[in-house]
mmCIF file of C-alpha atoms in Angstrom:
data_model
loop_
_atom_site.group_PDB
_atom_site.id
_atom_site.type_symbol
_atom_site.label_atom_id
_atom_site.label_comp_id
_atom_site.label_asym_id
_atom_site.label_seq_id
_atom_site.Cartn_x
_atom_site.Cartn_y
_atom_site.Cartn_z
ATOM 1 C CA MET A 1 86.243 96.710 104.911
ATOM 2 C CA ARG A 2 87.545 96.321 108.456
ATOM 3 C CA ILE A 3 91.003 97.346 109.585
ATOM 4 C CA GLY A 4 92.351 93.786 109.502
ATOM 5 C CA ASP A 5 91.192 93.355 105.922
ATOM 6 C CA LEU A 6 92.775 96.658 104.874
ATOM 7 C CA SER A 7 95.965 95.687 106.640
ATOM 8 C CA ALA A 8 96.083 92.350 104.833
ATOM 9 C CA ALA A 9 95.316 93.968 101.470
ATOM 10 C CA THR A 10 98.016 96.641 101.773
ATOM 11 C CA GLY A 11 100.705 95.182 103.999
ATOM 12 C CA ALA A 12 100.339 98.140 106.387
ATOM 13 C CA SER A 13 99.952 97.221 110.029
ATOM 14 C CA ALA A 14 96.719 98.059 111.824
ATOM 15 C CA ARG A 15 98.762 100.428 113.979
ATOM 16 C CA SER A 16 100.002 102.239 110.852
ATOM 17 C CA LEU A 17 96.466 102.529 109.533
ATOM 18 C CA ARG A 18 95.300 104.075 112.799
ATOM 19 C CA TYR A 19 98.277 106.453 112.636
ATOM 20 C CA TYR A 20 97.416 107.467 109.053
ATOM 21 C CA GLU A 21 93.905 108.170 110.245
ATOM 22 C CA ASP A 22 95.150 110.211 113.222
ATOM 23 C CA GLN A 23 97.300 112.237 110.812
ATOM 24 C CA GLY A 24 94.318 112.999 108.577
ATOM 25 C CA LEU A 25 95.585 110.891 105.673
ATOM 26 C CA LEU A 26 92.919 108.194 105.793
ATOM 27 C CA GLN A 27 89.285 108.186 106.829
ATOM 28 C CA SER A 28 86.984 105.509 108.141
ATOM 29 C CA ASN A 29 83.459 105.229 109.402
ATOM 30 C CA ARG A 30 82.725 103.705 112.770
ATOM 31 C CA GLY A 31 80.337 100.810 113.025
ATOM 32 C CA THR A 32 78.584 99.474 116.056
ATOM 33 C CA GLY A 33 81.069 98.782 118.791
ATOM 34 C CA GLY A 34 83.399 101.447 117.387
ATOM 35 C CA GLN A 35 84.970 99.241 114.734
ATOM 36 C CA ARG A 36 86.567 101.077 111.851
ATOM 37 C CA HIS A 37 85.177 100.447 108.385
ATOM 38 C CA TYR A 38 87.081 101.634 105.315
ATOM 39 C CA PRO A 39 85.822 102.054 101.754
ATOM 40 C CA VAL A 40 87.295 99.860 99.004
ATOM 41 C CA GLY A 41 89.212 102.908 97.713
ATOM 42 C CA ALA A 42 91.213 102.898 100.939
ATOM 43 C CA ILE A 43 93.465 100.198 99.472
ATOM 44 C CA ASP A 44 94.710 102.574 96.775
ATOM 45 C CA ARG A 45 94.947 105.417 99.285
ATOM 46 C CA VAL A 46 97.104 103.405 101.697
ATOM 47 C CA THR A 47 99.305 102.192 98.839
ATOM 48 C CA LEU A 48 99.821 105.815 97.800
ATOM 49 C CA ILE A 49 100.532 106.947 101.373
ATOM 50 C CA ARG A 50 103.123 104.197 101.809
ATOM 51 C CA SER A 51 104.742 105.167 98.504
ATOM 52 C CA LEU A 52 104.990 108.809 99.566
ATOM 53 C CA LEU A 53 106.418 107.801 102.959
ATOM 54 C CA ALA A 54 108.981 105.592 101.207
ATOM 55 C CA ALA A 55 109.951 108.639 99.120
ATOM 56 C CA GLY A 56 110.937 110.401 102.342
ATOM 57 C CA LEU A 57 107.950 112.699 102.732
ATOM 58 C CA SER A 58 106.673 113.499 106.207
ATOM 59 C CA THR A 59 103.045 112.874 107.069
ATOM 60 C CA ALA A 60 102.532 116.662 107.267
ATOM 61 C CA THR A 61 103.813 117.054 103.703
ATOM 62 C CA ILE A 62 101.760 114.081 102.556
ATOM 63 C CA ARG A 63 98.657 115.667 104.082
ATOM 64 C CA ASP A 64 99.372 118.803 102.008
ATOM 65 C CA VAL A 65 100.059 117.084 98.678
ATOM 66 C CA LEU A 66 97.775 114.053 98.886
ATOM 67 C CA PRO A 67 94.692 115.663 97.342
ATOM 68 C CA CYS A 68 96.700 116.771 94.279
ATOM 69 C CA VAL A 69 98.566 113.482 93.976
ATOM 70 C CA ALA A 70 95.407 111.404 94.320
ATOM 71 C CA ASP A 71 93.333 113.460 91.848
ATOM 72 C CA GLU A 72 95.126 114.582 88.706
ATOM 73 C CA THR A 73 92.257 116.903 87.771
ATOM 74 C CA ILE A 74 93.319 119.303 90.542
ATOM 75 C CA ARG A 75 97.083 119.157 89.979
ATOM 76 C CA THR A 76 98.821 122.490 89.595
ATOM 77 C CA PRO A 77 102.446 123.596 89.231
ATOM 78 C CA TRP A 78 102.413 123.967 93.024
ATOM 79 C CA LEU A 79 102.608 120.164 93.372
ATOM 80 C CA ALA A 80 105.698 119.879 91.165
ATOM 81 C CA ASP A 81 107.304 122.782 93.036
ATOM 82 C CA ARG A 82 106.531 121.209 96.408
ATOM 83 C CA LEU A 83 107.887 117.804 95.395
ATOM 84 C CA THR A 84 110.971 119.443 93.863
ATOM 85 C CA GLY A 85 111.561 121.170 97.188
ATOM 86 C CA GLU A 86 111.347 117.822 98.949
ATOM 87 C CA LEU A 87 113.771 116.316 96.444
ATOM 88 C CA ARG A 88 116.246 119.131 97.130
ATOM 89 C CA ARG A 89 115.869 118.568 100.885
ATOM 90 C CA ILE A 90 116.707 114.886 100.465
ATOM 91 C CA GLU A 91 119.631 115.657 98.150
ATOM 92 C CA SER A 92 121.011 118.001 100.819
ATOM 93 C CA GLN A 93 120.689 115.262 103.426
ATOM 94 C CA MET A 94 122.488 112.863 101.097
ATOM 95 C CA ALA A 95 125.349 115.352 100.650
ATOM 96 C CA ASP A 96 125.600 115.691 104.437
ATOM 97 C CA LEU A 97 125.720 111.909 104.780
ATOM 98 C CA ARG A 98 128.424 111.668 102.094
ATOM 99 C CA ARG A 99 130.539 114.166 104.060
ATOM 100 C CA THR A 100 129.958 112.206 107.254
ATOM 101 C CA HIS A 101 130.840 108.991 105.437
ATOM 102 C CA ASP A 102 134.093 110.459 104.130
ATOM 103 C CA ILE A 103 135.109 111.663 107.604
ATOM 104 C CA LEU A 104 134.364 108.271 109.132
ATOM 105 C CA ALA A 105 136.179 106.440 106.328
ATOM 106 C CA ASP A 106 139.259 108.606 106.974
ATOM 107 C CA LEU A 107 139.088 107.746 110.659
ATOM 108 C CA VAL A 108 138.813 104.044 109.894
ATOM 109 C CA ASP A 109 141.895 104.284 107.645
ATOM 110 C CA ARG A 110 143.804 106.248 110.269
ATOM 111 C CA TYR A 111 143.138 103.831 113.114
ATOM 112 C CA ARG A 112 143.540 100.503 111.332
#
């Protein structure tokens, strides 16, 4: 499947697909003329990558956890620990944003 077909099937832009490949998250074979060709399984892979990105994971973290997430036969407690760590990181960011929100809301009230 060519990059345009994968893009249409997943909703990911061709630029995103090239980025995923550059980050080691997705692989393709090159045909004549250098065109990328992806296996049919790339649709599921891209869908999974986009889901993990939407969950707030960095591409570096995704690169680490992707093998375990994609293949349940190799899952270990390490995966749950790693994802729990990411969840705690996001919860900390949310707490920081709540504090920032409260400060800004006080300023809005003060200067109305």
